[in-house]
Amino acid sequence: MTWKIVADSGCDYRTIENIAVDTLFENVPLTIQVNDEIFIDNAQLNIDDMMEKMYATSSASKSACPSPDDYMKAFDGASNIFVVTITGTLSGSHNSAQVAKKLYLEEHPNVNIHIIDTLSAGGENDLIIKKLNFLIDQGLSYEEVVTEITAYQTKTKLLFVLTKVDNLVKNGRLSKLVGAVVGLLNIRMVGEASQDGKLELLQKARGAKKSLIAAFDELIKAGYAGGQIIIAHRNNPKFCQQFSEMVREKFPQAVIEVIPTSGLCSFYAEENGLLLGYEIQ
């Protein structure tokens, strides 16, 4: 096998449709701990069960990154490897991949490994993986793919819409008072991944309709002009449909893909949340 695209579960894809010739896609899952139970974020994960148990406990649930050995196993069998990780500010997955690269190259010095810290999660990670597959399929060299994907990453962004913030409160990232207000007043948190990979709040919108308008306004403000969009959502098809209609009304040519969130992205976005990746000019 010539190529591998390796992604942790900051990505929502379990497989890639129409994968490039001589290419494999490998998932390296994170794990999520709810009380004493460990959930592995792979294709067999029952996300509904995990979320139900997570909301049933008052204790903070936690995620854990893959080990370097997990990554090294995923590297085997390819000459050119691209690794896509969730933002390094939320997880140690990127650092683990870097350690794995160093160790692997000691034994396999002729292999090429390029690691991408997306500084993001969810839909933006999915866009980067989709673009990697496209570039490889065009017959580019390893060096050309590195150049192209590095340039592409400067033209992608992440927008999030959160309906619940239980995890943020339990983990001490938001006060209990703010969490209560979000729940009681039907507030949606609309924000983005910042340039240094942190989740940054842009607006607080009351109700579903205002959150739609707020999300669309932020999309346009950031420079969206009709490029690709991937909406990764946790049980919120209605928002996805309405948002897609708003986008296509202004940009009929827009290509919009809607997919369910991975276990890890469900953990961060929570119920009815969205992690929307999009291209800018």
PDB file of C-alpha atoms in Angstrom:
ATOM      1  CA  MET A   1       0.000   0.000   0.000  1.00  0.00           C
ATOM      2  CA  THR A   2       1.424   3.385  -1.050  1.00  0.00           C
ATOM      3  CA  TRP A   3      -0.692   5.806   0.992  1.00  0.00           C
ATOM      4  CA  LYS A   4      -2.439   5.942   4.346  1.00  0.00           C
ATOM      5  CA  ILE A   5      -4.677   8.608   5.818  1.00  0.00           C
ATOM      6  CA  VAL A   6      -4.704   8.163   9.591  1.00  0.00           C
ATOM      7  CA  ALA A   7      -7.146  10.079  11.783  1.00  0.00           C
ATOM      8  CA  ASP A   8      -8.039  10.126  15.442  1.00  0.00           C
ATOM      9  CA  SER A   9     -11.681  10.413  16.474  1.00  0.00           C
ATOM     10  CA  GLY A  10     -11.658  14.185  16.284  1.00  0.00           C
ATOM     11  CA  CYS A  11     -12.722  13.151  12.776  1.00  0.00           C
ATOM     12  CA  ASP A  12     -16.266  11.850  12.230  1.00  0.00           C
ATOM     13  CA  TYR A  13     -15.598   9.576   9.251  1.00  0.00           C
ATOM     14  CA  ARG A  14     -15.455   5.837   9.894  1.00  0.00           C
ATOM     15  CA  THR A  15     -14.736   5.131   6.223  1.00  0.00           C
ATOM     16  CA  ILE A  16     -14.010   7.269   3.155  1.00  0.00           C
ATOM     17  CA  GLU A  17     -16.253   6.851   0.130  1.00  0.00           C
ATOM     18  CA  ASN A  18     -14.437   6.606  -3.222  1.00  0.00           C
ATOM     19  CA  ILE A  19     -11.069   6.333  -1.538  1.00  0.00           C
ATOM     20  CA  ALA A  20      -8.048   7.045  -3.738  1.00  0.00           C
ATOM     21  CA  VAL A  21      -6.228   4.187  -5.456  1.00  0.00           C
ATOM     22  CA  ASP A  22      -3.540   2.471  -3.340  1.00  0.00           C
ATOM     23  CA  THR A  23      -4.817   4.271  -0.230  1.00  0.00           C
ATOM     24  CA  LEU A  24      -6.148   3.075   3.128  1.00  0.00           C
ATOM     25  CA  PHE A  25      -8.001   5.049   5.777  1.00  0.00           C
ATOM     26  CA  GLU A  26      -7.188   4.185   9.403  1.00  0.00           C
ATOM     27  CA  ASN A  27      -8.988   5.377  12.533  1.00  0.00           C
ATOM     28  CA  VAL A  28      -6.980   5.641  15.755  1.00  0.00           C
ATOM     29  CA  PRO A  29      -9.684   6.071  18.407  1.00  0.00           C
ATOM     30  CA  LEU A  30      -9.638   8.053  21.591  1.00  0.00           C
ATOM     31  CA  THR A  31     -11.395   6.602  24.625  1.00  0.00           C
ATOM     32  CA  ILE A  32     -14.037   8.201  26.809  1.00  0.00           C
ATOM     33  CA  GLN A  33     -14.419   7.342  30.487  1.00  0.00           C
ATOM     34  CA  VAL A  34     -17.824   7.668  32.149  1.00  0.00           C
ATOM     35  CA  ASN A  35     -17.518   6.738  35.824  1.00  0.00           C
ATOM     36  CA  ASP A  36     -15.619   3.417  35.716  1.00  0.00           C
ATOM     37  CA  GLU A  37     -16.682   2.478  32.180  1.00  0.00           C
ATOM     38  CA  ILE A  38     -14.351   2.978  29.202  1.00  0.00           C
ATOM     39  CA  PHE A  39     -15.830   3.585  25.741  1.00  0.00           C
ATOM     40  CA  ILE A  40     -13.589   3.077  22.697  1.00  0.00           C
ATOM     41  CA  ASP A  41     -14.522   5.531  19.955  1.00  0.00           C
ATOM     42  CA  ASN A  42     -14.584   3.142  17.018  1.00  0.00           C
ATOM     43  CA  ALA A  43     -17.249   1.959  14.578  1.00  0.00           C
ATOM     44  CA  GLN A  44     -18.673  -0.431  17.192  1.00  0.00           C
ATOM     45  CA  LEU A  45     -19.315   2.298  19.779  1.00  0.00           C
ATOM     46  CA  ASN A  46     -22.942   2.740  20.842  1.00  0.00           C
ATOM     47  CA  ILE A  47     -22.872   6.525  21.133  1.00  0.00           C
ATOM     48  CA  ASP A  48     -26.468   6.739  22.380  1.00  0.00           C
ATOM     49  CA  ASP A  49     -25.613   4.441  25.287  1.00  0.00           C
ATOM     50  CA  MET A  50     -22.471   6.410  26.102  1.00  0.00           C
ATOM     51  CA  MET A  51     -24.319   9.735  26.082  1.00  0.00           C
ATOM     52  CA  GLU A  52     -27.160   8.384  28.213  1.00  0.00           C
ATOM     53  CA  LYS A  53     -24.708   7.182  30.863  1.00  0.00           C
ATOM     54  CA  MET A  54     -22.755  10.416  30.679  1.00  0.00           C
ATOM     55  CA  TYR A  55     -25.842  12.520  31.422  1.00  0.00           C
ATOM     56  CA  ALA A  56     -26.908  10.160  34.218  1.00  0.00           C
ATOM     57  CA  THR A  57     -23.811  10.868  36.322  1.00  0.00           C
ATOM     58  CA  SER A  58     -22.872  14.010  38.210  1.00  0.00           C
ATOM     59  CA  SER A  59     -19.182  13.134  37.858  1.00  0.00           C
ATOM     60  CA  ALA A  60     -17.032  14.626  35.112  1.00  0.00           C
ATOM     61  CA  SER A  61     -16.474  12.300  32.155  1.00  0.00           C
ATOM     62  CA  LYS A  62     -13.034  12.313  30.543  1.00  0.00           C
ATOM     63  CA  SER A  63     -11.385  11.492  27.241  1.00  0.00           C
ATOM     64  CA  ALA A  64      -7.962   9.883  26.761  1.00  0.00           C
ATOM     65  CA  CYS A  65      -5.751  10.083  23.699  1.00  0.00           C
ATOM     66  CA  PRO A  66      -4.319   7.143  21.725  1.00  0.00           C
ATOM     67  CA  SER A  67      -0.880   5.871  22.704  1.00  0.00           C
ATOM     68  CA  PRO A  68       2.153   6.197  20.396  1.00  0.00           C
ATOM     69  CA  ASP A  69       1.916   2.415  19.926  1.00  0.00           C
ATOM     70  CA  ASP A  70      -1.658   2.789  18.651  1.00  0.00           C
ATOM     71  CA  TYR A  71      -0.414   5.214  16.020  1.00  0.00           C
ATOM     72  CA  MET A  72       2.576   3.072  15.043  1.00  0.00           C
ATOM     73  CA  LYS A  73       0.310   0.104  14.392  1.00  0.00           C
ATOM     74  CA  ALA A  74      -1.777   2.305  12.087  1.00  0.00           C
ATOM     75  CA  PHE A  75       1.353   3.408  10.184  1.00  0.00           C
ATOM     76  CA  ASP A  76       2.321  -0.118   9.120  1.00  0.00           C
ATOM     77  CA  GLY A  77       2.179  -1.019   5.455  1.00  0.00           C
ATOM     78  CA  ALA A  78       2.386   2.359   3.701  1.00  0.00           C
ATOM     79  CA  SER A  79       5.128   4.524   2.206  1.00  0.00           C
ATOM     80  CA  ASN A  80       3.379   7.893   2.511  1.00  0.00           C
ATOM     81  CA  ILE A  81       1.347   8.593   5.647  1.00  0.00           C
ATOM     82  CA  PHE A  82      -0.785  11.603   6.560  1.00  0.00           C
ATOM     83  CA  VAL A  83      -2.017  11.894  10.148  1.00  0.00           C
ATOM     84  CA  VAL A  84      -4.907  14.211  11.051  1.00  0.00           C
ATOM     85  CA  THR A  85      -5.434  14.965  14.761  1.00  0.00           C
ATOM     86  CA  ILE A  86      -7.839  16.925  16.912  1.00  0.00           C
ATOM     87  CA  THR A  87      -6.511  20.261  18.176  1.00  0.00           C
ATOM     88  CA  GLY A  88      -3.573  19.829  20.501  1.00  0.00           C
ATOM     89  CA  THR A  89      -5.141  22.266  23.003  1.00  0.00           C
ATOM     90  CA  LEU A  90      -7.959  19.776  23.783  1.00  0.00           C
ATOM     91  CA  SER A  91      -6.071  16.494  23.622  1.00  0.00           C
ATOM     92  CA  GLY A  92      -2.634  14.905  23.761  1.00  0.00           C
ATOM     93  CA  SER A  93      -3.396  13.002  20.548  1.00  0.00           C
ATOM     94  CA  HIS A  94      -1.188  15.246  18.409  1.00  0.00           C
ATOM     95  CA  ASN A  95       1.786  14.860  20.756  1.00  0.00           C
ATOM     96  CA  SER A  96       1.251  11.098  20.822  1.00  0.00           C
ATOM     97  CA  ALA A  97       1.315  11.016  17.013  1.00  0.00           C
ATOM     98  CA  GLN A  98       4.569  13.015  16.990  1.00  0.00           C
ATOM     99  CA  VAL A  99       6.214  10.557  19.393  1.00  0.00           C
ATOM    100  CA  ALA A 100       4.975   7.671  17.223  1.00  0.00           C
ATOM    101  CA  LYS A 101       6.432   9.289  14.107  1.00  0.00           C
ATOM    102  CA  LYS A 102       9.867   9.670  15.700  1.00  0.00           C
ATOM    103  CA  LEU A 103       9.910   6.058  16.907  1.00  0.00           C
ATOM    104  CA  TYR A 104       8.552   4.642  13.663  1.00  0.00           C
ATOM    105  CA  LEU A 105      11.063   6.468  11.467  1.00  0.00           C
ATOM    106  CA  GLU A 106      13.930   4.997  13.483  1.00  0.00           C
ATOM    107  CA  GLU A 107      12.878   1.565  12.206  1.00  0.00           C
ATOM    108  CA  HIS A 108      11.447   2.698   8.825  1.00  0.00           C
ATOM    109  CA  PRO A 109      13.667   5.597   7.642  1.00  0.00           C
ATOM    110  CA  ASN A 110      12.319   5.525   4.067  1.00  0.00           C
ATOM    111  CA  VAL A 111       8.703   6.169   5.054  1.00  0.00           C
ATOM    112  CA  ASN A 112       7.210   9.663   4.756  1.00  0.00           C
ATOM    113  CA  ILE A 113       4.976  10.812   7.645  1.00  0.00           C
ATOM    114  CA  HIS A 114       3.244  14.193   7.797  1.00  0.00           C
ATOM    115  CA  ILE A 115       1.250  15.060  10.925  1.00  0.00           C
ATOM    116  CA  ILE A 116      -1.436  17.749  10.854  1.00  0.00           C
ATOM    117  CA  ASP A 117      -2.629  19.439  14.024  1.00  0.00           C
ATOM    118  CA  THR A 118      -5.964  20.678  12.707  1.00  0.00           C
ATOM    119  CA  LEU A 119      -6.333  23.123  15.614  1.00  0.00           C
ATOM    120  CA  SER A 120      -9.945  22.015  15.335  1.00  0.00           C
ATOM    121  CA  ALA A 121     -12.355  19.069  15.440  1.00  0.00           C
ATOM    122  CA  GLY A 122     -15.445  17.669  13.774  1.00  0.00           C
ATOM    123  CA  GLY A 123     -16.435  19.077  10.399  1.00  0.00           C
ATOM    124  CA  GLU A 124     -13.167  20.937   9.778  1.00  0.00           C
ATOM    125  CA  ASN A 125     -11.147  17.769  10.367  1.00  0.00           C
ATOM    126  CA  ASP A 126     -13.502  15.952   8.003  1.00  0.00           C
ATOM    127  CA  LEU A 127     -12.894  18.567   5.301  1.00  0.00           C
ATOM    128  CA  ILE A 128      -9.125  18.146   5.626  1.00  0.00           C
ATOM    129  CA  ILE A 129      -9.399  14.360   5.330  1.00  0.00           C
ATOM    130  CA  LYS A 130     -11.680  14.662   2.332  1.00  0.00           C
ATOM    131  CA  LYS A 131      -9.197  17.041   0.671  1.00  0.00           C
ATOM    132  CA  LEU A 132      -6.264  14.700   1.377  1.00  0.00           C
ATOM    133  CA  ASN A 133      -8.096  11.870  -0.361  1.00  0.00           C
ATOM    134  CA  PHE A 134      -8.804  14.146  -3.349  1.00  0.00           C
ATOM    135  CA  LEU A 135      -5.169  15.277  -3.632  1.00  0.00           C
ATOM    136  CA  ILE A 136      -3.819  11.723  -3.454  1.00  0.00           C
ATOM    137  CA  ASP A 137      -6.344  10.680  -6.086  1.00  0.00           C
ATOM    138  CA  GLN A 138      -4.966  13.388  -8.413  1.00  0.00           C
ATOM    139  CA  GLY A 139      -1.659  11.530  -8.556  1.00  0.00           C
ATOM    140  CA  LEU A 140       0.398  14.176  -6.739  1.00  0.00           C
ATOM    141  CA  SER A 141       3.700  13.352  -5.079  1.00  0.00           C
ATOM    142  CA  TYR A 142       4.023  13.226  -1.289  1.00  0.00           C
ATOM    143  CA  GLU A 143       5.734  16.629  -1.249  1.00  0.00           C
ATOM    144  CA  GLU A 144       3.029  18.145  -3.451  1.00  0.00           C
ATOM    145  CA  VAL A 145       0.286  16.817  -1.189  1.00  0.00           C
ATOM    146  CA  VAL A 146       2.044  18.331   1.853  1.00  0.00           C
ATOM    147  CA  THR A 147       2.223  21.725   0.121  1.00  0.00           C
ATOM    148  CA  GLU A 148      -1.397  21.632  -1.043  1.00  0.00           C
ATOM    149  CA  ILE A 149      -2.919  20.451   2.240  1.00  0.00           C
ATOM    150  CA  THR A 150      -0.924  23.019   4.228  1.00  0.00           C
ATOM    151  CA  ALA A 151      -2.317  25.790   2.005  1.00  0.00           C
ATOM    152  CA  TYR A 152      -5.824  24.321   2.200  1.00  0.00           C
ATOM    153  CA  GLN A 153      -5.832  24.322   5.995  1.00  0.00           C
ATOM    154  CA  THR A 154      -5.547  28.138   5.964  1.00  0.00           C
ATOM    155  CA  LYS A 155      -8.857  28.229   4.072  1.00  0.00           C
ATOM    156  CA  THR A 156     -10.954  26.081   6.407  1.00  0.00           C
ATOM    157  CA  LYS A 157     -12.715  27.022   9.640  1.00  0.00           C
ATOM    158  CA  LEU A 158     -14.914  25.495  12.329  1.00  0.00           C
ATOM    159  CA  LEU A 159     -18.195  26.901  13.621  1.00  0.00           C
ATOM    160  CA  PHE A 160     -19.918  25.262  16.583  1.00  0.00           C
ATOM    161  CA  VAL A 161     -23.429  25.527  17.976  1.00  0.00           C
ATOM    162  CA  LEU A 162     -23.956  24.035  21.450  1.00  0.00           C
ATOM    163  CA  THR A 163     -27.367  23.459  22.991  1.00  0.00           C
ATOM    164  CA  LYS A 164     -26.091  21.731  26.144  1.00  0.00           C
ATOM    165  CA  VAL A 165     -22.950  22.458  28.154  1.00  0.00           C
ATOM    166  CA  ASP A 166     -23.118  19.782  30.879  1.00  0.00           C
ATOM    167  CA  ASN A 167     -19.596  18.528  30.167  1.00  0.00           C
ATOM    168  CA  LEU A 168     -18.117  22.022  30.222  1.00  0.00           C
ATOM    169  CA  VAL A 169     -19.722  22.622  33.626  1.00  0.00           C
ATOM    170  CA  LYS A 170     -18.719  19.229  35.071  1.00  0.00           C
ATOM    171  CA  ASN A 171     -15.124  19.743  33.904  1.00  0.00           C
ATOM    172  CA  GLY A 172     -14.972  23.215  35.422  1.00  0.00           C
ATOM    173  CA  ARG A 173     -14.729  25.090  32.110  1.00  0.00           C
ATOM    174  CA  LEU A 174     -18.038  26.887  32.674  1.00  0.00           C
ATOM    175  CA  SER A 175     -19.710  27.945  35.916  1.00  0.00           C
ATOM    176  CA  LYS A 176     -22.787  26.094  37.148  1.00  0.00           C
ATOM    177  CA  LEU A 177     -24.696  29.367  36.920  1.00  0.00           C
ATOM    178  CA  VAL A 178     -23.906  29.779  33.215  1.00  0.00           C
ATOM    179  CA  GLY A 179     -24.822  26.118  32.631  1.00  0.00           C
ATOM    180  CA  ALA A 180     -28.171  26.623  34.372  1.00  0.00           C
ATOM    181  CA  VAL A 181     -28.909  29.748  32.335  1.00  0.00           C
ATOM    182  CA  VAL A 182     -28.148  27.925  29.086  1.00  0.00           C
ATOM    183  CA  GLY A 183     -30.627  25.193  30.039  1.00  0.00           C
ATOM    184  CA  LEU A 184     -33.415  27.309  31.531  1.00  0.00           C
ATOM    185  CA  LEU A 185     -33.371  30.115  28.962  1.00  0.00           C
ATOM    186  CA  ASN A 186     -32.902  27.882  25.906  1.00  0.00           C
ATOM    187  CA  ILE A 187     -29.582  29.559  25.054  1.00  0.00           C
ATOM    188  CA  ARG A 188     -27.374  28.277  22.232  1.00  0.00           C
ATOM    189  CA  MET A 189     -23.642  28.937  22.337  1.00  0.00           C
ATOM    190  CA  VAL A 190     -22.321  29.890  18.877  1.00  0.00           C
ATOM    191  CA  GLY A 191     -18.567  30.000  18.437  1.00  0.00           C
ATOM    192  CA  GLU A 192     -15.516  28.979  16.460  1.00  0.00           C
ATOM    193  CA  ALA A 193     -12.138  27.298  16.724  1.00  0.00           C
ATOM    194  CA  SER A 194      -9.596  30.088  17.204  1.00  0.00           C
ATOM    195  CA  GLN A 195      -6.295  30.292  15.333  1.00  0.00           C
ATOM    196  CA  ASP A 196      -4.521  28.629  18.252  1.00  0.00           C
ATOM    197  CA  GLY A 197      -7.030  25.784  18.418  1.00  0.00           C
ATOM    198  CA  LYS A 198      -9.221  26.862  21.333  1.00  0.00           C
ATOM    199  CA  LEU A 199     -13.020  26.993  21.357  1.00  0.00           C
ATOM    200  CA  GLU A 200     -14.005  30.647  21.330  1.00  0.00           C
ATOM    201  CA  LEU A 201     -17.525  31.942  22.013  1.00  0.00           C
ATOM    202  CA  LEU A 202     -18.894  34.419  19.446  1.00  0.00           C
ATOM    203  CA  GLN A 203     -22.598  34.757  20.297  1.00  0.00           C
ATOM    204  CA  LYS A 204     -25.264  33.567  22.702  1.00  0.00           C
ATOM    205  CA  ALA A 205     -28.528  33.027  20.839  1.00  0.00           C
ATOM    206  CA  ARG A 206     -31.857  32.327  22.508  1.00  0.00           C
ATOM    207  CA  GLY A 207     -33.794  29.577  20.752  1.00  0.00           C
ATOM    208  CA  ALA A 208     -33.271  27.509  17.616  1.00  0.00           C
ATOM    209  CA  LYS A 209     -34.307  30.199  15.107  1.00  0.00           C
ATOM    210  CA  LYS A 210     -31.939  32.843  16.482  1.00  0.00           C
ATOM    211  CA  SER A 211     -29.099  30.321  16.633  1.00  0.00           C
ATOM    212  CA  LEU A 212     -29.628  29.542  12.932  1.00  0.00           C
ATOM    213  CA  ILE A 213     -29.394  33.224  12.062  1.00  0.00           C
ATOM    214  CA  ALA A 214     -26.382  33.730  14.335  1.00  0.00           C
ATOM    215  CA  ALA A 215     -24.529  30.749  12.834  1.00  0.00           C
ATOM    216  CA  PHE A 216     -25.215  31.901   9.276  1.00  0.00           C
ATOM    217  CA  ASP A 217     -24.120  35.463  10.085  1.00  0.00           C
ATOM    218  CA  GLU A 218     -20.849  34.205  11.565  1.00  0.00           C
ATOM    219  CA  LEU A 219     -20.264  32.027   8.503  1.00  0.00           C
ATOM    220  CA  ILE A 220     -20.590  35.005   6.162  1.00  0.00           C
ATOM    221  CA  LYS A 221     -18.579  37.282   8.459  1.00  0.00           C
ATOM    222  CA  ALA A 222     -15.684  34.782   8.407  1.00  0.00           C
ATOM    223  CA  GLY A 223     -15.480  34.823   4.607  1.00  0.00           C
ATOM    224  CA  TYR A 224     -17.665  31.976   3.406  1.00  0.00           C
ATOM    225  CA  ALA A 225     -18.566  32.420  -0.268  1.00  0.00           C
ATOM    226  CA  GLY A 226     -20.091  29.131  -1.392  1.00  0.00           C
ATOM    227  CA  GLY A 227     -17.362  26.565  -0.672  1.00  0.00           C
ATOM    228  CA  GLN A 228     -17.775  23.085   0.756  1.00  0.00           C
ATOM    229  CA  ILE A 229     -19.426  22.586   4.141  1.00  0.00           C
ATOM    230  CA  ILE A 230     -19.473  19.495   6.353  1.00  0.00           C
ATOM    231  CA  ILE A 231     -21.952  19.604   9.230  1.00  0.00           C
ATOM    232  CA  ALA A 232     -21.189  17.034  11.925  1.00  0.00           C
ATOM    233  CA  HIS A 233     -24.160  16.917  14.269  1.00  0.00           C
ATOM    234  CA  ARG A 234     -25.369  15.081  17.344  1.00  0.00           C
ATOM    235  CA  ASN A 235     -29.043  14.234  16.705  1.00  0.00           C
ATOM    236  CA  ASN A 236     -29.991  17.555  15.136  1.00  0.00           C
ATOM    237  CA  PRO A 237     -31.109  16.884  11.541  1.00  0.00           C
ATOM    238  CA  LYS A 238     -33.663  19.722  11.666  1.00  0.00           C
ATOM    239  CA  PHE A 239     -31.002  22.388  12.229  1.00  0.00           C
ATOM    240  CA  CYS A 240     -28.838  20.817   9.496  1.00  0.00           C
ATOM    241  CA  GLN A 241     -31.698  20.936   6.994  1.00  0.00           C
ATOM    242  CA  GLN A 242     -32.727  24.496   7.830  1.00  0.00           C
ATOM    243  CA  PHE A 243     -29.139  25.746   7.841  1.00  0.00           C
ATOM    244  CA  SER A 244     -28.444  24.037   4.509  1.00  0.00           C
ATOM    245  CA  GLU A 245     -31.507  25.720   3.022  1.00  0.00           C
ATOM    246  CA  MET A 246     -30.315  29.138   4.244  1.00  0.00           C
ATOM    247  CA  VAL A 247     -26.884  28.581   2.702  1.00  0.00           C
ATOM    248  CA  ARG A 248     -28.223  27.317  -0.641  1.00  0.00           C
ATOM    249  CA  GLU A 249     -30.644  30.236  -0.906  1.00  0.00           C
ATOM    250  CA  LYS A 250     -27.646  32.573  -1.082  1.00  0.00           C
ATOM    251  CA  PHE A 251     -25.131  30.119  -2.593  1.00  0.00           C
ATOM    252  CA  PRO A 252     -27.001  27.607  -4.816  1.00  0.00           C
ATOM    253  CA  GLN A 253     -23.715  25.948  -5.821  1.00  0.00           C
ATOM    254  CA  ALA A 254     -22.726  25.090  -2.222  1.00  0.00           C
ATOM    255  CA  VAL A 255     -21.778  21.447  -1.598  1.00  0.00           C
ATOM    256  CA  ILE A 256     -23.030  20.500   1.873  1.00  0.00           C
ATOM    257  CA  GLU A 257     -22.455  17.126   3.552  1.00  0.00           C
ATOM    258  CA  VAL A 258     -24.233  16.182   6.775  1.00  0.00           C
ATOM    259  CA  ILE A 259     -22.809  13.414   8.977  1.00  0.00           C
ATOM    260  CA  PRO A 260     -23.274  12.226  12.580  1.00  0.00           C
ATOM    261  CA  THR A 261     -20.622  13.141  15.134  1.00  0.00           C
ATOM    262  CA  SER A 262     -18.101  10.575  16.337  1.00  0.00           C
ATOM    263  CA  GLY A 263     -18.163   9.537  19.984  1.00  0.00           C
ATOM    264  CA  LEU A 264     -15.533  12.111  20.892  1.00  0.00           C
ATOM    265  CA  CYS A 265     -17.234  14.906  18.948  1.00  0.00           C
ATOM    266  CA  SER A 266     -20.563  13.923  20.549  1.00  0.00           C
ATOM    267  CA  PHE A 267     -18.775  14.203  23.913  1.00  0.00           C
ATOM    268  CA  TYR A 268     -17.689  17.772  23.104  1.00  0.00           C
ATOM    269  CA  ALA A 269     -20.704  18.997  21.098  1.00  0.00           C
ATOM    270  CA  GLU A 270     -23.242  17.252  23.372  1.00  0.00           C
ATOM    271  CA  GLU A 271     -26.872  16.549  22.512  1.00  0.00           C
ATOM    272  CA  ASN A 272     -28.164  18.561  19.505  1.00  0.00           C
ATOM    273  CA  GLY A 273     -24.752  20.202  19.099  1.00  0.00           C
ATOM    274  CA  LEU A 274     -22.951  20.826  15.811  1.00  0.00           C
ATOM    275  CA  LEU A 275     -19.311  21.081  14.716  1.00  0.00           C
ATOM    276  CA  LEU A 276     -19.496  22.643  11.246  1.00  0.00           C
ATOM    277  CA  GLY A 277     -16.468  22.794   8.972  1.00  0.00           C
ATOM    278  CA  TYR A 278     -16.438  25.164   5.995  1.00  0.00           C
ATOM    279  CA  GLU A 279     -14.183  26.624   3.340  1.00  0.00           C
ATOM    280  CA  ILE A 280     -13.459  30.330   3.022  1.00  0.00           C
ATOM    281  CA  GLN A 281     -11.975  32.277   0.129  1.00  0.00           C
TER     282      GLN A 281
END
